[in-house]
XYZ file of C-alpha atoms in Angstrom:
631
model
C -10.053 9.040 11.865
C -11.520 12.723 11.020
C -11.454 15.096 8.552
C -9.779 18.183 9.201
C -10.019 22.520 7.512
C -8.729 25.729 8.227
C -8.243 29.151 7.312
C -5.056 30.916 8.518
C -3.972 34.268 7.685
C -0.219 35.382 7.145
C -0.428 38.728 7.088
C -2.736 40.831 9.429
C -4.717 38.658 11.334
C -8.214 39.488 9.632
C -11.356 38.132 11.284
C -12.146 34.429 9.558
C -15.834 33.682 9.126
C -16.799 30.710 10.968
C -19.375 29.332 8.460
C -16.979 29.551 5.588
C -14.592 26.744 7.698
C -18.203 24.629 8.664
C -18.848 24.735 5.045
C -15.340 23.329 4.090
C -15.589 20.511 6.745
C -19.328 19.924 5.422
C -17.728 18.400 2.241
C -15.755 16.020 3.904
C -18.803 14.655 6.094
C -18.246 11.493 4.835
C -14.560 11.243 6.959
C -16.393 12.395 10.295
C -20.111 11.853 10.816
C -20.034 11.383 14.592
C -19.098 14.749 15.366
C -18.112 18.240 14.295
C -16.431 21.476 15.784
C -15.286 24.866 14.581
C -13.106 27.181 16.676
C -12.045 30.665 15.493
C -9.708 33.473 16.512
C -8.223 36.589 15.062
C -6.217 35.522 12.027
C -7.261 31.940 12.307
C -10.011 29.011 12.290
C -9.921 25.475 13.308
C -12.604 22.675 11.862
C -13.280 19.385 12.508
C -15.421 16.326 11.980
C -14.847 13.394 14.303
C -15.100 9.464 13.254
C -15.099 8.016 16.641
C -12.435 5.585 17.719
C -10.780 6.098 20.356
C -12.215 7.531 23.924
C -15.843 7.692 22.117
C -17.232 10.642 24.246
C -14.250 12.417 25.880
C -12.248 13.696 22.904
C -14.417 16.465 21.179
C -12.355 18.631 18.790
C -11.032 21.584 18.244
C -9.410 20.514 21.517
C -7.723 23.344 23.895
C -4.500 22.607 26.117
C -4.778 22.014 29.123
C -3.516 25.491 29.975
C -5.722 26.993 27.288
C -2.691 27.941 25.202
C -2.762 26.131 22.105
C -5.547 24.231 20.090
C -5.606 21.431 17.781
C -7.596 19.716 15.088
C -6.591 16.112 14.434
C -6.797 13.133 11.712
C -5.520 9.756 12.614
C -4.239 7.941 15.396
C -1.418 8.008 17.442
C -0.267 4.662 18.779
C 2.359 5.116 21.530
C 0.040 7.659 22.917
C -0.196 5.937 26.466
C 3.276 5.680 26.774
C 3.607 9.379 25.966
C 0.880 9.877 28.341
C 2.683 8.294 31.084
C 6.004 10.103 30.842
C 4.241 13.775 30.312
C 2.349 13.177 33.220
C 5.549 12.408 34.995
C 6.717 15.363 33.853
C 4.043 17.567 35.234
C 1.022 17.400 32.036
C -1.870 16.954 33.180
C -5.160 15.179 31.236
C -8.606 15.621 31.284
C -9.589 13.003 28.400
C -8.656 9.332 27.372
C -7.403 9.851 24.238
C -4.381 10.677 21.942
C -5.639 14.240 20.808
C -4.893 15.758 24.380
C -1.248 14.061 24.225
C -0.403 15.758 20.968
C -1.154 19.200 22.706
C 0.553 18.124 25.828
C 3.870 16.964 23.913
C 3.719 20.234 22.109
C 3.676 22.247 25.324
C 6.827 20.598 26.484
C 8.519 19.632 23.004
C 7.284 22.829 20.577
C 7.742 21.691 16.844
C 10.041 18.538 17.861
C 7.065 16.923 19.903
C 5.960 15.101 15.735
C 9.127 13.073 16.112
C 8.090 11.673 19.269
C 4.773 10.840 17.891
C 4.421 7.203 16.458
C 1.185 6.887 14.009
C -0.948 8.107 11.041
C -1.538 11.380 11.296
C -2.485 15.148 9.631
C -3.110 17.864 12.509
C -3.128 21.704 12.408
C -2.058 23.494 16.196
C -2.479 26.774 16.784
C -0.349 28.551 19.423
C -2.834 31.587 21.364
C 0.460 33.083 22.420
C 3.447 32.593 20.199
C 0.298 33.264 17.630
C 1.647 30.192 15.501
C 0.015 27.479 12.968
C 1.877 23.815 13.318
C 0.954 21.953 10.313
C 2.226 18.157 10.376
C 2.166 15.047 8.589
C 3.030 11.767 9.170
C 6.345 9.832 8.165
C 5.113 7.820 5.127
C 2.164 10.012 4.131
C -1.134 7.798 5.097
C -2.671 10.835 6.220
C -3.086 13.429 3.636
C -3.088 17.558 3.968
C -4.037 19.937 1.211
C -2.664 23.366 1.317
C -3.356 26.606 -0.705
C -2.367 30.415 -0.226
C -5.372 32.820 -1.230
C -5.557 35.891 -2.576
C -6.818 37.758 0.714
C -3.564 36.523 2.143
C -4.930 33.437 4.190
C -3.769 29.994 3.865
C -6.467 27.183 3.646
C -6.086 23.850 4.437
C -7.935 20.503 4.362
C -7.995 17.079 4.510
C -9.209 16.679 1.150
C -9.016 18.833 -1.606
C -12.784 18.826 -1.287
C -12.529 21.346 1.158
C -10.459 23.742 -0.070
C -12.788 23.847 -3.015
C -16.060 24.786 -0.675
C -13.479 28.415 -0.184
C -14.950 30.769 -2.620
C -11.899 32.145 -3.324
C -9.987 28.922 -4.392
C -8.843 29.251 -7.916
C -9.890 26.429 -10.318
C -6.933 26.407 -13.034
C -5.659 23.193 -14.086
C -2.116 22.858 -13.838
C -1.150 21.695 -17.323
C 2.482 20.137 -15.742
C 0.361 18.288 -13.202
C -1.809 16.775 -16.148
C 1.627 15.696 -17.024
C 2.466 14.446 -13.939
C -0.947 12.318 -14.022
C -0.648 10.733 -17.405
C 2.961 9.914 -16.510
C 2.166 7.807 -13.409
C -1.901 7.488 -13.019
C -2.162 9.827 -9.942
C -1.116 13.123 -9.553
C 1.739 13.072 -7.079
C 2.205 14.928 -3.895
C 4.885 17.048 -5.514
C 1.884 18.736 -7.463
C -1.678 19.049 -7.558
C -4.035 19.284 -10.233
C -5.307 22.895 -9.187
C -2.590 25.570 -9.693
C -1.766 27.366 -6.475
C -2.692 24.235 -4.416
C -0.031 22.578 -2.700
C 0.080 18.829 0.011
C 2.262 18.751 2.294
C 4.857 16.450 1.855
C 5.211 13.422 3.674
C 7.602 13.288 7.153
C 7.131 17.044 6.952
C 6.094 19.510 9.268
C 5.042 23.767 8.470
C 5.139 26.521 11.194
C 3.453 29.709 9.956
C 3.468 32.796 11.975
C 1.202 36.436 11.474
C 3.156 38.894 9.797
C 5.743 36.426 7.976
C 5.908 34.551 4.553
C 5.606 31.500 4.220
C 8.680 29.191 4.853
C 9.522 26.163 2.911
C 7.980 22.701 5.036
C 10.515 21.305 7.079
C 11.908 17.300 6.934
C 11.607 15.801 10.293
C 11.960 12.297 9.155
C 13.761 10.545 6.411
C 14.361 6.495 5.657
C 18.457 5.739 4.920
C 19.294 2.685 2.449
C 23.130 3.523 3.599
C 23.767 1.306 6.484
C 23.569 -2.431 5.998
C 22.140 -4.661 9.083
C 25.156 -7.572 9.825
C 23.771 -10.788 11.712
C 22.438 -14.117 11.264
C 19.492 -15.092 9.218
C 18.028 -16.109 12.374
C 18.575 -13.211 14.783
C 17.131 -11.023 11.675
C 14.222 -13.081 11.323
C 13.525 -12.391 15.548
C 14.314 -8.899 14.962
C 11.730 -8.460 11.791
C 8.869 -10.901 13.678
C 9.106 -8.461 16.707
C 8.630 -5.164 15.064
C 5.676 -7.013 12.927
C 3.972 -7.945 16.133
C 4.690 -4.317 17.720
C 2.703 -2.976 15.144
C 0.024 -4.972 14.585
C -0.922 -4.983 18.436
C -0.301 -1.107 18.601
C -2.708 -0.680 15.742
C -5.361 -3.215 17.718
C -6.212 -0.171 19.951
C -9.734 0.610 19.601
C -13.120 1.574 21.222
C -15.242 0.246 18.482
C -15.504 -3.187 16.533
C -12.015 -4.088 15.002
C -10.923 -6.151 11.906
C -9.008 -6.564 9.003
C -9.074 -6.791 5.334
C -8.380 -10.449 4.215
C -7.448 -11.144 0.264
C -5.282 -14.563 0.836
C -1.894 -12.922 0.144
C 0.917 -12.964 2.080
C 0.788 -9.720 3.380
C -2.602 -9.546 4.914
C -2.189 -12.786 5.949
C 0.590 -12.014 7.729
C -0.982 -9.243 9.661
C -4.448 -11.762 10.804
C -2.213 -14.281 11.893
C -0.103 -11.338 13.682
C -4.001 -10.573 14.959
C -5.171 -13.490 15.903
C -2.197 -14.464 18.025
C -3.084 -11.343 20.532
C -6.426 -11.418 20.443
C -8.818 -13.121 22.887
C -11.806 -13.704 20.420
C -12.170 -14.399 16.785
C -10.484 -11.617 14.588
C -12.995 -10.155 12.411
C -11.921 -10.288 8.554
C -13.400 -9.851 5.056
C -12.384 -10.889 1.522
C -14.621 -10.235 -1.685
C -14.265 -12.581 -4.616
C -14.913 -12.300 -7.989
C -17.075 -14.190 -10.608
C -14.418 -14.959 -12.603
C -12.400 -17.670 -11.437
C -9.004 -16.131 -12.855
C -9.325 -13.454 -10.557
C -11.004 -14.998 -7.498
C -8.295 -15.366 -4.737
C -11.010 -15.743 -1.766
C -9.980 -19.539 -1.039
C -6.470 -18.686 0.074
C -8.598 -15.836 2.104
C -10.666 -18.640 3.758
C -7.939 -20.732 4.062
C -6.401 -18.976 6.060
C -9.461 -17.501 8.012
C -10.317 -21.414 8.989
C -6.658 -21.862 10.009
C -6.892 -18.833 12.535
C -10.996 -18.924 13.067
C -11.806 -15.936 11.883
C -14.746 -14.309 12.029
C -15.016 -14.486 8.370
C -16.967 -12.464 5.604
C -17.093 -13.140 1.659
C -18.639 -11.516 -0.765
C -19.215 -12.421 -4.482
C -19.032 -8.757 -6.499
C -18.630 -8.393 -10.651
C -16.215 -7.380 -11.962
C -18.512 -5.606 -13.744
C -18.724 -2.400 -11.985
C -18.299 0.509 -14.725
C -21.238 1.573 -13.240
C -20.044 2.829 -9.842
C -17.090 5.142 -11.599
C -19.023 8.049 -11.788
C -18.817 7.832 -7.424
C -15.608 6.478 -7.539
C -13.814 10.196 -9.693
C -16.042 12.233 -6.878
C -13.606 10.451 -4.311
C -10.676 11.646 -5.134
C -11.404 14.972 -6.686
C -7.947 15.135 -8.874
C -7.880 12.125 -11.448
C -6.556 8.506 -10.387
C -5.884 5.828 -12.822
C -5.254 2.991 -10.311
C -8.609 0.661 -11.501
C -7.645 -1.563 -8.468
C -9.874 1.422 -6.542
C -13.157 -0.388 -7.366
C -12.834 -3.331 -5.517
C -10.487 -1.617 -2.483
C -13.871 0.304 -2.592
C -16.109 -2.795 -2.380
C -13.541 -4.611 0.203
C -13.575 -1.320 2.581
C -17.963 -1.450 2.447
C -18.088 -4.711 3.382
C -15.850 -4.432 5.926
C -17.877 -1.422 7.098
C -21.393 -3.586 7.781
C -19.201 -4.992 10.742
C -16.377 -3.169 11.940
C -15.626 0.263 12.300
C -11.576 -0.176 11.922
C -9.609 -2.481 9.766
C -6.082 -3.442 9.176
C -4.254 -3.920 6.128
C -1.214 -5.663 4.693
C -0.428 -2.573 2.759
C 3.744 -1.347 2.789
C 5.332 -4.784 3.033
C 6.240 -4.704 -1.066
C 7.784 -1.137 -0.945
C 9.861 -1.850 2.359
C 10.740 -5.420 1.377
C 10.865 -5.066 -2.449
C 7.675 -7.436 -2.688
C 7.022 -5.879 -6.392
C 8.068 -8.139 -9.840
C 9.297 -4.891 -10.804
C 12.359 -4.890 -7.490
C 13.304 -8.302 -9.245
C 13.540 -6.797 -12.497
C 15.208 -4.049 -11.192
C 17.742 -6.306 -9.237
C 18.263 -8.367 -12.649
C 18.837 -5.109 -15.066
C 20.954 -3.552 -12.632
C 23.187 -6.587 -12.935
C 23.441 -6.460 -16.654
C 24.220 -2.787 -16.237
C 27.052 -3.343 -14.283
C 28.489 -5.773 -16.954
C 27.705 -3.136 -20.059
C 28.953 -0.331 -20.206
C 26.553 2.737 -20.920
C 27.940 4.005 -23.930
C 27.392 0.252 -25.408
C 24.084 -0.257 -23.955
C 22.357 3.101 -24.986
C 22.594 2.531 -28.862
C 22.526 -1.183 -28.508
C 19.102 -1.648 -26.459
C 17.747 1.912 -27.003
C 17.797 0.711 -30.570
C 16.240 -2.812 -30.455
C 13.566 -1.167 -27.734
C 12.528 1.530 -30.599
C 11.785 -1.274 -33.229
C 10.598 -3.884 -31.086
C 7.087 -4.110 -31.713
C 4.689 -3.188 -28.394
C 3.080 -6.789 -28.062
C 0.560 -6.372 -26.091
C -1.330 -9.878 -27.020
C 2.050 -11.754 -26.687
C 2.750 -14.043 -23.780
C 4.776 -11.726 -21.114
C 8.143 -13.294 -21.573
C 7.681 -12.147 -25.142
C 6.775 -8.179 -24.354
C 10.760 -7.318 -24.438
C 10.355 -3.675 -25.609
C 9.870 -2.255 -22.380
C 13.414 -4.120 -20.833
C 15.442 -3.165 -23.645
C 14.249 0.936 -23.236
C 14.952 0.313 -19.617
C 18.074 -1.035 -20.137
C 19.744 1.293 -22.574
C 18.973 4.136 -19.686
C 20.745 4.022 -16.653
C 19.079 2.519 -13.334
C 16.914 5.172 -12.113
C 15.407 5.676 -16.176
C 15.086 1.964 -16.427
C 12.881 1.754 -12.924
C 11.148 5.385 -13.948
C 10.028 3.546 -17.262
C 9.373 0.760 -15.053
C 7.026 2.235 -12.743
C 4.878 4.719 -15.414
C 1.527 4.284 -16.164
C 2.286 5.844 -19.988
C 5.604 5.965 -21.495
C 7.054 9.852 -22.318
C 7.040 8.866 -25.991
C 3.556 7.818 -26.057
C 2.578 11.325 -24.403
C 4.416 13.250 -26.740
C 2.027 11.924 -29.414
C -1.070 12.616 -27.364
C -0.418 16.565 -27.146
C -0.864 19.312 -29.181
C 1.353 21.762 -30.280
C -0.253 24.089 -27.315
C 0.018 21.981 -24.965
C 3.664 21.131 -25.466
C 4.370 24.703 -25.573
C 2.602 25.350 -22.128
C 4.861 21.550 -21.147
C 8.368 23.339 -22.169
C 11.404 21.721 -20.563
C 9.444 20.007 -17.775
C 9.836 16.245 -17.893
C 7.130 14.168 -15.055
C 10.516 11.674 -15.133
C 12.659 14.602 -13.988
C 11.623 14.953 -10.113
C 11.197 10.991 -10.046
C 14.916 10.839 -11.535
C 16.385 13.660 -8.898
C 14.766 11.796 -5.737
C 16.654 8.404 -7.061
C 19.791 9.864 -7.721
C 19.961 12.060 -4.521
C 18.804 8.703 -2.332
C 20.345 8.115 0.794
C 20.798 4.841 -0.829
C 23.361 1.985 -2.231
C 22.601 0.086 -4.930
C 19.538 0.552 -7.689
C 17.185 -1.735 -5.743
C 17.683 0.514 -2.759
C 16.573 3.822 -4.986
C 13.932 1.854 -6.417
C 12.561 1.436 -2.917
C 12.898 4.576 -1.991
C 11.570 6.128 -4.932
C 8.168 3.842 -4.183
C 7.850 4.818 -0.285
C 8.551 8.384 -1.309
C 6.437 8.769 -4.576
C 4.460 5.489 -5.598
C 3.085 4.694 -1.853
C 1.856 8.168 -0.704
C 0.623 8.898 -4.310
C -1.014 5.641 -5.400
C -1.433 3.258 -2.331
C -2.159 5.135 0.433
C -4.652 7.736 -1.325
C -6.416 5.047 -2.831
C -6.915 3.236 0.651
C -7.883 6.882 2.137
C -9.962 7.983 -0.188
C -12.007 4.717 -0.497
C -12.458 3.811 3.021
C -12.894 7.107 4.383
C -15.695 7.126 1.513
C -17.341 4.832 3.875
C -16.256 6.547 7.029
C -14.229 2.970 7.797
C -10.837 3.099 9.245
C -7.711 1.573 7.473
C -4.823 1.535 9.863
C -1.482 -0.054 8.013
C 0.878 -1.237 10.752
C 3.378 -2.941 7.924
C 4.200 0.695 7.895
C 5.126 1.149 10.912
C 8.506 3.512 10.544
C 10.553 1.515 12.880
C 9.403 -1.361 10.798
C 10.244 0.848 7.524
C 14.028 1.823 8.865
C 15.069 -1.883 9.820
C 13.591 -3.247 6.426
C 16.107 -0.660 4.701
C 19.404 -1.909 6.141
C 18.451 -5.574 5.228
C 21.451 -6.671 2.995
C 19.867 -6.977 -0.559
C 20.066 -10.558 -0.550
C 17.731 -10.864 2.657
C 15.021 -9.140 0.405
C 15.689 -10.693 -2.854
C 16.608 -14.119 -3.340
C 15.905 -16.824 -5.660
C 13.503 -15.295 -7.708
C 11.369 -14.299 -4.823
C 10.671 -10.422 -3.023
C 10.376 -10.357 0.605
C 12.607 -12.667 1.419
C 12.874 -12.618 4.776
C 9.419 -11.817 5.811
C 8.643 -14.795 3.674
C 10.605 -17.115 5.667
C 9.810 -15.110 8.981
C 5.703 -16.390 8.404
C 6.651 -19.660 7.594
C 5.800 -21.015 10.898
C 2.172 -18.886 10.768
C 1.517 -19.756 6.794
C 1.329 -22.647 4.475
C 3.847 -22.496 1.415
C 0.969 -22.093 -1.156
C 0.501 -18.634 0.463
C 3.831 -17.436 0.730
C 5.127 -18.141 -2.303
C 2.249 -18.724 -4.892
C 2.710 -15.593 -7.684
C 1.774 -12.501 -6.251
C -1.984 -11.550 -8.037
C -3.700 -8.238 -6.064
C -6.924 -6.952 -7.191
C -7.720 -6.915 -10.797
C -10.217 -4.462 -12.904
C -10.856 -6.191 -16.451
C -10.862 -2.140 -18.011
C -9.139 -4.289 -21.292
C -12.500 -6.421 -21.644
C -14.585 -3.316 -20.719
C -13.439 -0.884 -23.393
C -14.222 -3.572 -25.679
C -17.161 -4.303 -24.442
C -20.011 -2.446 -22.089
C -17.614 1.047 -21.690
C -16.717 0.676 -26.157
C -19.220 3.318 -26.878
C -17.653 5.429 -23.357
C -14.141 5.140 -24.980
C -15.158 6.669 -28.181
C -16.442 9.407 -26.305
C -13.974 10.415 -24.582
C -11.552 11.030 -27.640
C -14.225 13.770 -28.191
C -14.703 14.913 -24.989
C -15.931 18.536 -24.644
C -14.040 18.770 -21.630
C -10.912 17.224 -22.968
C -11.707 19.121 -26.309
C -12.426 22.403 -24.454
C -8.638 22.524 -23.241
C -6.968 22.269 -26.512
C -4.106 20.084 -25.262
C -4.643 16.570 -27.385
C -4.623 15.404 -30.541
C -8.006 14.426 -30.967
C -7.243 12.377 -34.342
C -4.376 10.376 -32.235
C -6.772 9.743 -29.563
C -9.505 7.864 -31.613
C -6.533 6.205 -33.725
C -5.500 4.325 -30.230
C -9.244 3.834 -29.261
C -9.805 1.807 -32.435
C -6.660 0.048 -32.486
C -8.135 -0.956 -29.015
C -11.543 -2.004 -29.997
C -10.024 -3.850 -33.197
C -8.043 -5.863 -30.813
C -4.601 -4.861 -31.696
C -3.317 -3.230 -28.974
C -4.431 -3.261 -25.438
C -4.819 0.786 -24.750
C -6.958 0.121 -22.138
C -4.838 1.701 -19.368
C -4.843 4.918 -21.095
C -8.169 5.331 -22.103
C -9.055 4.490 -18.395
C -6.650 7.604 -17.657
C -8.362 10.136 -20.175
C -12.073 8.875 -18.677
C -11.084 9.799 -14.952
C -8.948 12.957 -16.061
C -12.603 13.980 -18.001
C -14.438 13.203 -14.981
C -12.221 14.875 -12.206
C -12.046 17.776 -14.793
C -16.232 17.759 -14.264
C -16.382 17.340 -11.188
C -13.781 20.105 -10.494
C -16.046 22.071 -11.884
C -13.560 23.538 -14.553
C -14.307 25.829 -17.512
């Protein structure tokens, strides 16, 4: 795991200053403190810093073919990378190191741009060709490895691993994009369709970008894409051996490592899942962690040791507050553009106590997106049904109609809080799961912005791109676009930046093998009923682990980490929510209403309304806006 930068230049190849590319690895130091490297050319520069994992002394990057031809800086890990090994050696490569960076350059020499496809893993890397004079930009298939991007005005392209990087390049712009502000209040992270910074770009997911001196800039190019279309026939049996295989394929792949190894432990079924997976393969006690919390509502870390004493685990707790306002000041200089996921705090705390023993750590995260784990796929599933019994044109003026007058009752038991199931269900399926799925409703933003900013919004809807990826789904029913929508948007957005960000904070390892692609692409053919059945998600993994995991861990109500932001705006952070509603930074931009902002912070305080979520939004958006350094 290693952060990577470059400079590239599209035109002329103009000299590129080595220091500036040390300087924009320096700000990611925190990704790769074991090692660093910068490598230059005409027209181009390559930097690196190394977290060691695998092949601790013999993989120093940038790394040079074998033949001298091409040169690569690399994040991630590649997992089939000794059985590419073997058959590129058969085919004539030869190898001068233990690791997987030397495969990628080998498999490039004989495949060119199709070698990613072969390439099973987590993974960001830049290649530069010496003599077809070419930049190979790739990403992995689900997006756990991120890549910033952004043309400059001398021509060049820069790239990072972080946007941190690109912002140590003196000649990076620092504009906000006012549609990506959209973006952010619409779903509580900026999404990798956008970026915060105008002229910055990520590269999508599954994606891939050759660049070559003296042409433009092409459009990135799909190399991988996950179909809902086909429909897995069988017995329930045969599908269960099929899933239980891949899950054990990529849990032992992922076990790979030259330094301590563990994995994250909360008591739920997916992480569970993946130590029992562990423990099964390994010859000595699988090193996991949990934290708990003070509060007994939200303490979960006696299923955790539960099931550490049923597999004797190596087994760390520790007790943290939830208390910990005080650590969001480091938490917004993590992920440079805003994020409204509060569940980063303790991910945070999990991934530094995990850190005091291991150096790598595997997660349960994936298993709700591929196997429609969320409440929100059995809502969908439900809805979906009613659609199909009511027609549109009776359901739009019917529910739309009830949803606008149903009070928003925030302090009402849940089975109570219709308003947001009737708005969904006078849309059709992809509105209903886009309302689902956003952090704050489009009506609700439309009364946060001034006139200005609504001018500067025009026609563009965050819902819109959400809405086109559902509807053009290689999909079947709404609970496949739902899906789709959350391992193409929701999962590289939310998930897997908040796992990156925080553990690489630490310089700690998260590998995810639940996202394993082959794991990903069988999940999506499961008929619907083999992922949702009798009220329960994950249906099949479910019954797959019941021979591994006691019943009150399967199927107790799914909880995840929990950040009491209600209880903190109305308590410790009260006097913090005020101030953002007159924020000079917010205030500075000219794009809220600064009279409707303190209305919903003292509706909050007062206790009739919970707001909480989107005051938590405006404080990170007025921190990453600080941090960002904007005017």
């Amino acid at each position: 795991m290693c952060g990577i930068a470059g400079i590239y230049h599209l035109e002329t190849p103009k000299p590129v200053d080595p220091a500036r590319v040390e300087a924009m690895c320096d700000a990611m130091v925190h990704r790769g403190p074991d090692g660093h490297g910068v490598w230059t050319a005409p027209g181009v520069g390559l930097g690196h810093r190394r977290l060691s994992i695998i092949d601790l002394a013999g993989s120093p990057q940038p790394m040079a073919s074998s033949d001298g031809r091409a040169m690569l800086v690399f994040n991630g890990e590649i997992y089939n990378y000794r059985e590419l090994r073997e058959e590129l050696r058969k085919a004539g490569a030869m190898f001068h190191t233990d690791g997987d960076s030397e495969v990628i350059l080998a498999a490039w020499q004989r495949w060119g741009p199709e070698c990613v496809s072969r390439l099973h893993g987590m993974f960001a890397f830049a290649l530069y060709d010496c003599e077809a004079r070419t930049l190979f930009l790739a990403r992995d298939r689900l997006g756990v490895k991120p890549l910033f991007m952004a043309p400059l005005s001398d021509g060049s392209l820069a790239f990072g691993s972080e946007l941190k990087a690109l912002l140590a390049h003196p000649m990076l712009r620092r504009e906000v994009d006012p549609l990506a502000v959209e973006d952010y209040l619409a779903w509580g992270y900026v999404p990798d369709s956008s970026s915060m910074l105008k002229g910055v770009m990520k590269l999508p997911a599954g994606h891939s970008l050759l660049l070559q001196h003296g042409k433009a800039m092409p459009d990135p190019r799909q190399y991988w894409d996950v179909s809902f279309t086909e429909r897995r026939k069988g017995k329930v049996e045969d599908l269960e051996a099929e899933l239980l295989h891949l899950m054990r394929q990529a849990v032992t792949s992922r076990m790979a490592a030259d330094v301590p190894l563990g994995a994250f432990l909360s008591g739920g079924v997916d992480s569970s899942s993946v130590v029992a997976l562990m423990a099964e393969t390994s010859s000595q006690a699988v090193r996991t962690c949990s934290i708990g919390f003070d509060v007994a509502a939200l303490d979960e870390t006696a299923y955790a040791s539960q099931v550490a004493q049923r597999y004797g685990t190596d087994h760390q707790v520790r007790q943290v507050s939830p208390d910990d306002f005080g650590m969001i000041d480091a938490l917004a200089g993590m992920f440079d553009e805003p994020f409204a996921d509060a569940s980063a705090l303790p991910t945070w705390r999990v991934c530094q106590l995990a850190r005091e023993s291991v150096t790598v750590a595997l997660s349960g995260d994936g298993a709700d997106e591929a196997l429609a784990g969320y409440r929100r796929h059995l809502f969908q599933y439900g809805e979906d049904r009613i659609r199909a019994l009511v027609p549109q044109a009776v359901r739009a003026p019917v529910f739309g109609t009830l949803g606008a007058i149903y009070p928003k009752a925030d302090w009402a038991p849940r089975p109570l809080r219709a308003k947001t199931t009737l708005l969904s269900l006078a849309g059709d399926s992809a509105e209903g799961y886009a309302r689902a799925i956003g952090f704050t409703p489009p009506e609700l933003r439309d009364s946060l912005y001034s006139p200005e900013f609504l001018r500067l919004r025009g026609d563009y809807r965050a819902e819109a791109p959400l809405l086109d990826l559902m509807r053009r789904a290689p999909a079947r029913s709404g609970l496949d676009r739902a899906q789709y929508a959350d391992l193409k948007a929701w999962l590289p957005g939310d998930i897997l930046t908040k796992v990156d960000r925080t553990s690489m904070a630490v310089s700690l390892e998260a590998r995810e093998p639940l996202l394993d692609h082959r794991l990903i692409e069988f999940a999506a053919s499961l008929p619907e009923s083999m992922r949702v059945r009798s009220g329960q998600g994950k249906w099949l993994m479910k019954r797959t682990m019941q021979r591994f995991l006691p019943d009150d861990i399967l199927y107790r109500p799914k909880q995840g980490f929990v950040t009491p932001i209600a209880q903190w705006f109305r308590g410790p952070l009260a006097q913090v929510a005020r101030d953002v509603c007159s924020s000079a930074q917010l205030a500075r931009t000219g794009w809220f209403d600064s009279r409707r902002l303190t209305g919903l912070v003292d509706a909050h305080l007062a206790g009739t309304s919970d707001n909480s979520r989107l005051l938590w939004q405006l404080l990170m958006l007025e921190k990453a806006f600080t941090k960002l350094g904007i005017a």
